[in-house]
Amino acid sequence: MDERRYWVYIMTSGSLSTMYIGVTNDLGRRVFEHRLGKGSEFVRKYRVTRLVYAEEYENPTDAIAREKQLKGWKRIRKNELVRAANPDWHNLMPSE
């Protein structure tokens, strides 16, 4: 039985001015890659390294659909989503 998990996540720059939405099957690895500047030119360019939001899914199709939905939202609505789950926009996966 496949017990993979899929994640839709939101990362921001240190100043919270830039936001990135992605989907992955390994959240820890993906955040680590972003912090190394790998896997996304956008993330590297804008130094988007702070994980502020994540949703878990059992089905990759559902995760991809949610990613597309969030990407279609205006910034204010994305901010409200993050704020509802993480009011202070803490980094959910601090660097060691």
PDB file of C-alpha atoms in Angstrom, residues 3-40:
ATOM      1  CA  GLU A   3       1.515   5.707   1.975  1.00  0.00           C
ATOM      2  CA  ARG A   4       3.144   8.639   0.272  1.00  0.00           C
ATOM      3  CA  ARG A   5       2.178  12.096   1.333  1.00  0.00           C
ATOM      4  CA  TYR A   6       2.086  15.163  -0.849  1.00  0.00           C
ATOM      5  CA  TRP A   7       2.450  18.727   0.279  1.00  0.00           C
ATOM      6  CA  VAL A   8       1.317  22.087  -1.018  1.00  0.00           C
ATOM      7  CA  TYR A   9       3.486  24.706   0.604  1.00  0.00           C
ATOM      8  CA  ILE A  10       4.071  28.428   0.732  1.00  0.00           C
ATOM      9  CA  MET A  11       7.478  29.963   1.245  1.00  0.00           C
ATOM     10  CA  THR A  12       8.402  33.613   1.549  1.00  0.00           C
ATOM     11  CA  SER A  13      11.478  35.767   1.519  1.00  0.00           C
ATOM     12  CA  GLY A  14      12.863  37.014   4.818  1.00  0.00           C
ATOM     13  CA  SER A  15      11.076  40.327   4.346  1.00  0.00           C
ATOM     14  CA  LEU A  16       7.798  38.501   3.505  1.00  0.00           C
ATOM     15  CA  SER A  17       7.591  40.525   0.301  1.00  0.00           C
ATOM     16  CA  THR A  18       7.866  37.588  -2.101  1.00  0.00           C
ATOM     17  CA  MET A  19       5.794  34.411  -1.969  1.00  0.00           C
ATOM     18  CA  TYR A  20       6.298  31.041  -3.662  1.00  0.00           C
ATOM     19  CA  ILE A  21       3.752  28.208  -3.841  1.00  0.00           C
ATOM     20  CA  GLY A  22       4.825  24.686  -4.692  1.00  0.00           C
ATOM     21  CA  VAL A  23       3.944  21.011  -4.407  1.00  0.00           C
ATOM     22  CA  THR A  24       6.212  18.127  -3.358  1.00  0.00           C
ATOM     23  CA  ASN A  25       6.211  14.599  -2.002  1.00  0.00           C
ATOM     24  CA  ASP A  26       9.054  15.374   0.430  1.00  0.00           C
ATOM     25  CA  LEU A  27       8.621  18.705   2.181  1.00  0.00           C
ATOM     26  CA  GLY A  28      11.845  18.609   4.179  1.00  0.00           C
ATOM     27  CA  ARG A  29      13.967  17.827   1.130  1.00  0.00           C
ATOM     28  CA  ARG A  30      12.241  20.475  -0.980  1.00  0.00           C
ATOM     29  CA  VAL A  31      12.674  23.227   1.608  1.00  0.00           C
ATOM     30  CA  PHE A  32      16.338  22.238   1.947  1.00  0.00           C
ATOM     31  CA  GLU A  33      16.761  22.439  -1.838  1.00  0.00           C
ATOM     32  CA  HIS A  34      15.157  25.873  -1.939  1.00  0.00           C
ATOM     33  CA  ARG A  35      17.488  27.097   0.782  1.00  0.00           C
ATOM     34  CA  LEU A  36      20.453  25.868  -1.254  1.00  0.00           C
ATOM     35  CA  GLY A  37      19.116  27.771  -4.272  1.00  0.00           C
ATOM     36  CA  LYS A  38      18.343  24.583  -6.199  1.00  0.00           C
ATOM     37  CA  GLY A  39      15.269  23.540  -8.124  1.00  0.00           C
ATOM     38  CA  SER A  40      13.733  26.940  -8.767  1.00  0.00           C
TER      39      SER A  40
END
